């Protein structure tokens, strides 16, 4: 009943920018907590940052100052703006929606930072 779909991934050169979009269908989007995670092969998923209905919830130290989480409740979308990208940011990025009590994950979108 709740579906989460990420989009906007792709290839970008170091120092570039990319904006990921998380589109959530079903339920009351404005009440959902949204979190962004990323996963690199051989490593567990890492929480990048998140946002409640009111405020951003802390960013990972590795992305602080470079990434920004936001949301547009009217569009039922959340965003991850990624600036000054580094090769180590390469990962599959996932959006997680938490309407309570269940948690719903998107399928992920690949971000590759390379020259």
GROMACS .gro file of N, CA and C in nm, residues 9-68:
model
  180
    9UNK      N    1   1.962   0.918  -0.980
    9UNK     CA    2   2.099   0.872  -0.975
    9UNK      C    3   2.165   0.877  -1.111
   10UNK      N    4   2.295   0.860  -1.111
   10UNK     CA    5   2.369   0.862  -1.236
   10UNK      C    6   2.517   0.881  -1.212
   11UNK      N    7   2.586   0.915  -1.319
   11UNK     CA    8   2.730   0.937  -1.316
   11UNK      C    9   2.759   1.086  -1.307
   12UNK      N   10   2.846   1.124  -1.215
   12UNK     CA   11   2.884   1.263  -1.199
   12UNK      C   12   3.033   1.270  -1.167
   13UNK      N   13   3.098   1.375  -1.212
   13UNK     CA   14   3.240   1.389  -1.186
   13UNK      C   15   3.266   1.442  -1.045
   14UNK      N   16   3.382   1.415  -0.989
   14UNK     CA   17   3.413   1.469  -0.856
   14UNK      C   18   3.395   1.620  -0.852
   15UNK      N   19   3.338   1.668  -0.743
   15UNK     CA   20   3.309   1.809  -0.728
   15UNK      C   21   3.174   1.850  -0.782
   16UNK      N   22   3.108   1.761  -0.853
   16UNK     CA   23   2.979   1.791  -0.911
   16UNK      C   24   2.865   1.773  -0.814
   17UNK      N   25   2.744   1.790  -0.865
   17UNK     CA   26   2.624   1.783  -0.784
   17UNK      C   27   2.521   1.690  -0.846
   18UNK      N   28   2.436   1.637  -0.762
   18UNK     CA   29   2.329   1.550  -0.805
   18UNK      C   30   2.215   1.562  -0.706
   19UNK      N   31   2.093   1.556  -0.755
   19UNK     CA   32   1.977   1.562  -0.667
   19UNK      C   33   1.893   1.436  -0.684
   20UNK      N   34   1.876   1.364  -0.575
   20UNK     CA   35   1.794   1.244  -0.575
   20UNK      C   36   1.653   1.278  -0.528
   21UNK      N   37   1.556   1.208  -0.584
   21UNK     CA   38   1.417   1.227  -0.547
   21UNK      C   39   1.359   1.097  -0.494
   22UNK      N   40   1.282   1.107  -0.388
   22UNK     CA   41   1.209   0.995  -0.331
   22UNK      C   42   1.061   1.025  -0.342
   23UNK      N   43   0.990   0.945  -0.419
   23UNK     CA   44   0.847   0.963  -0.437
   23UNK      C   45   0.774   0.853  -0.360
   24UNK      N   46   0.681   0.893  -0.276
   24UNK     CA   47   0.609   0.799  -0.189
   24UNK      C   48   0.461   0.803  -0.221
   25UNK      N   49   0.404   0.688  -0.251
   25UNK     CA   50   0.261   0.678  -0.276
   25UNK      C   51   0.194   0.604  -0.161
   26UNK      N   52   0.070   0.637  -0.136
   26UNK     CA   53  -0.005   0.572  -0.030
   26UNK      C   54   0.011   0.642   0.104
   27UNK      N   55  -0.096   0.642   0.181
   27UNK     CA   56  -0.090   0.697   0.315
   27UNK      C   57  -0.082   0.849   0.318
   28UNK      N   58  -0.052   0.898   0.436
   28UNK     CA   59  -0.040   1.042   0.458
   28UNK      C   60   0.107   1.078   0.460
   29UNK      N   61   0.157   1.128   0.349
   29UNK     CA   62   0.299   1.153   0.334
   29UNK      C   63   0.352   1.251   0.439
   30UNK      N   64   0.273   1.352   0.472
   30UNK     CA   65   0.320   1.455   0.562
   30UNK      C   66   0.354   1.403   0.701
   31UNK      N   67   0.300   1.286   0.738
   31UNK     CA   68   0.326   1.229   0.869
   31UNK      C   69   0.445   1.133   0.868
   32UNK      N   70   0.502   1.106   0.752
   32UNK     CA   71   0.610   1.008   0.741
   32UNK      C   72   0.744   1.070   0.777
   33UNK      N   73   0.824   0.995   0.850
   33UNK     CA   74   0.966   1.028   0.861
   33UNK      C   75   1.037   0.968   0.740
   34UNK      N   76   1.127   1.045   0.682
   34UNK     CA   77   1.201   1.001   0.564
   34UNK      C   78   1.350   0.998   0.597
   35UNK      N   79   1.413   0.888   0.564
   35UNK     CA   80   1.557   0.875   0.584
   35UNK      C   81   1.624   0.830   0.455
   36UNK      N   82   1.742   0.881   0.431
   36UNK     CA   83   1.825   0.839   0.319
   36UNK      C   84   1.941   0.754   0.370
   37UNK      N   85   1.963   0.642   0.303
   37UNK     CA   86   2.073   0.553   0.333
   37UNK      C   87   2.153   0.530   0.206
   38UNK      N   88   2.274   0.481   0.223
   38UNK     CA   89   2.352   0.440   0.107
   38UNK      C   90   2.427   0.312   0.140
   39UNK      N   91   2.457   0.237   0.036
   39UNK     CA   92   2.525   0.110   0.055
   39UNK      C   93   2.628   0.089  -0.055
   40UNK      N   94   2.749   0.054  -0.014
   40UNK     CA   95   2.858   0.020  -0.103
   40UNK      C   96   2.884  -0.130  -0.090
   41UNK      N   97   2.913  -0.199  -0.200
   41UNK     CA   98   2.942  -0.343  -0.189
   41UNK      C   99   3.047  -0.371  -0.082
   42UNK      N  100   3.017  -0.469   0.002
   42UNK     CA  101   3.107  -0.506   0.110
   42UNK      C  102   3.088  -0.429   0.238
   43UNK      N  103   2.999  -0.332   0.237
   43UNK     CA  104   2.972  -0.252   0.356
   43UNK      C  105   2.823  -0.254   0.386
   44UNK      N  106   2.786  -0.243   0.514
   44UNK     CA  107   2.644  -0.234   0.547
   44UNK      C  108   2.587  -0.099   0.508
   45UNK      N  109   2.459  -0.091   0.505
   45UNK     CA  110   2.395   0.035   0.474
   45UNK      C  111   2.430   0.141   0.579
   46UNK      N  112   2.455   0.262   0.532
   46UNK     CA  113   2.491   0.374   0.616
   46UNK      C  114   2.383   0.479   0.607
   47UNK      N  115   2.338   0.528   0.720
   47UNK     CA  116   2.241   0.636   0.720
   47UNK      C  117   2.307   0.767   0.681
   48UNK      N  118   2.252   0.831   0.581
   48UNK     CA  119   2.307   0.956   0.531
   48UNK      C  120   2.244   1.075   0.604
   49UNK      N  121   2.115   1.074   0.618
   49UNK     CA  122   2.042   1.181   0.683
   49UNK      C  123   1.894   1.156   0.672
   50UNK      N  124   1.816   1.237   0.740
   50UNK     CA  125   1.672   1.220   0.736
   50UNK      C  126   1.599   1.347   0.771
   51UNK      N  127   1.468   1.338   0.762
   51UNK     CA  128   1.384   1.454   0.789
   51UNK      C  129   1.249   1.406   0.841
   52UNK      N  130   1.202   1.470   0.945
   52UNK     CA  131   1.069   1.445   0.997
   52UNK      C  132   0.972   1.542   0.931
   53UNK      N  133   0.853   1.552   0.986
   53UNK     CA  134   0.758   1.648   0.932
   53UNK      C  135   0.797   1.791   0.964
   54UNK      N  136   0.892   1.808   1.056
   54UNK     CA  137   0.926   1.942   1.102
   54UNK      C  138   1.071   1.982   1.083
   55UNK      N  139   1.162   1.886   1.090
   55UNK     CA  140   1.302   1.924   1.095
   55UNK      C  141   1.391   1.815   1.038
   56UNK      N  142   1.508   1.856   0.994
   56UNK     CA  143   1.610   1.763   0.950
   56UNK      C  144   1.668   1.692   1.070
   57UNK      N  145   1.689   1.563   1.056
   57UNK     CA  146   1.755   1.482   1.157
   57UNK      C  147   1.897   1.458   1.110
   58UNK      N  148   1.991   1.469   1.203
   58UNK     CA  149   2.134   1.478   1.177
   58UNK      C  150   2.191   1.399   1.061
   59UNK      N  151   2.290   1.460   0.997
   59UNK     CA  152   2.359   1.399   0.886
   59UNK      C  153   2.478   1.318   0.933
   60UNK      N  154   2.516   1.221   0.852
   60UNK     CA  155   2.640   1.151   0.878
   60UNK      C  156   2.757   1.248   0.866
   61UNK      N  157   2.859   1.228   0.948
   61UNK     CA  158   2.974   1.317   0.945
   61UNK      C  159   3.039   1.323   0.807
   62UNK      N  160   3.034   1.215   0.735
   62UNK     CA  161   3.099   1.208   0.605
   62UNK      C  162   3.033   1.296   0.500
   63UNK      N  163   2.908   1.335   0.522
   63UNK     CA  164   2.836   1.415   0.423
   63UNK      C  165   2.794   1.551   0.477
   64UNK      N  166   2.815   1.575   0.603
   64UNK     CA  167   2.772   1.700   0.664
   64UNK      C  168   2.835   1.820   0.594
   65UNK      N  169   2.752   1.917   0.561
   65UNK     CA  170   2.798   2.034   0.490
   65UNK      C  171   2.795   2.021   0.340
   66UNK      N  172   2.775   1.901   0.289
   66UNK     CA  173   2.771   1.878   0.145
   66UNK      C  174   2.635   1.829   0.097
   67UNK      N  175   2.565   1.754   0.181
   67UNK     CA  176   2.435   1.698   0.144
   67UNK      C  177   2.324   1.769   0.220
   68UNK      N  178   2.208   1.780   0.157
   68UNK     CA  179   2.092   1.844   0.219
   68UNK      C  180   1.967   1.761   0.193
   0.00000   0.00000   0.00000
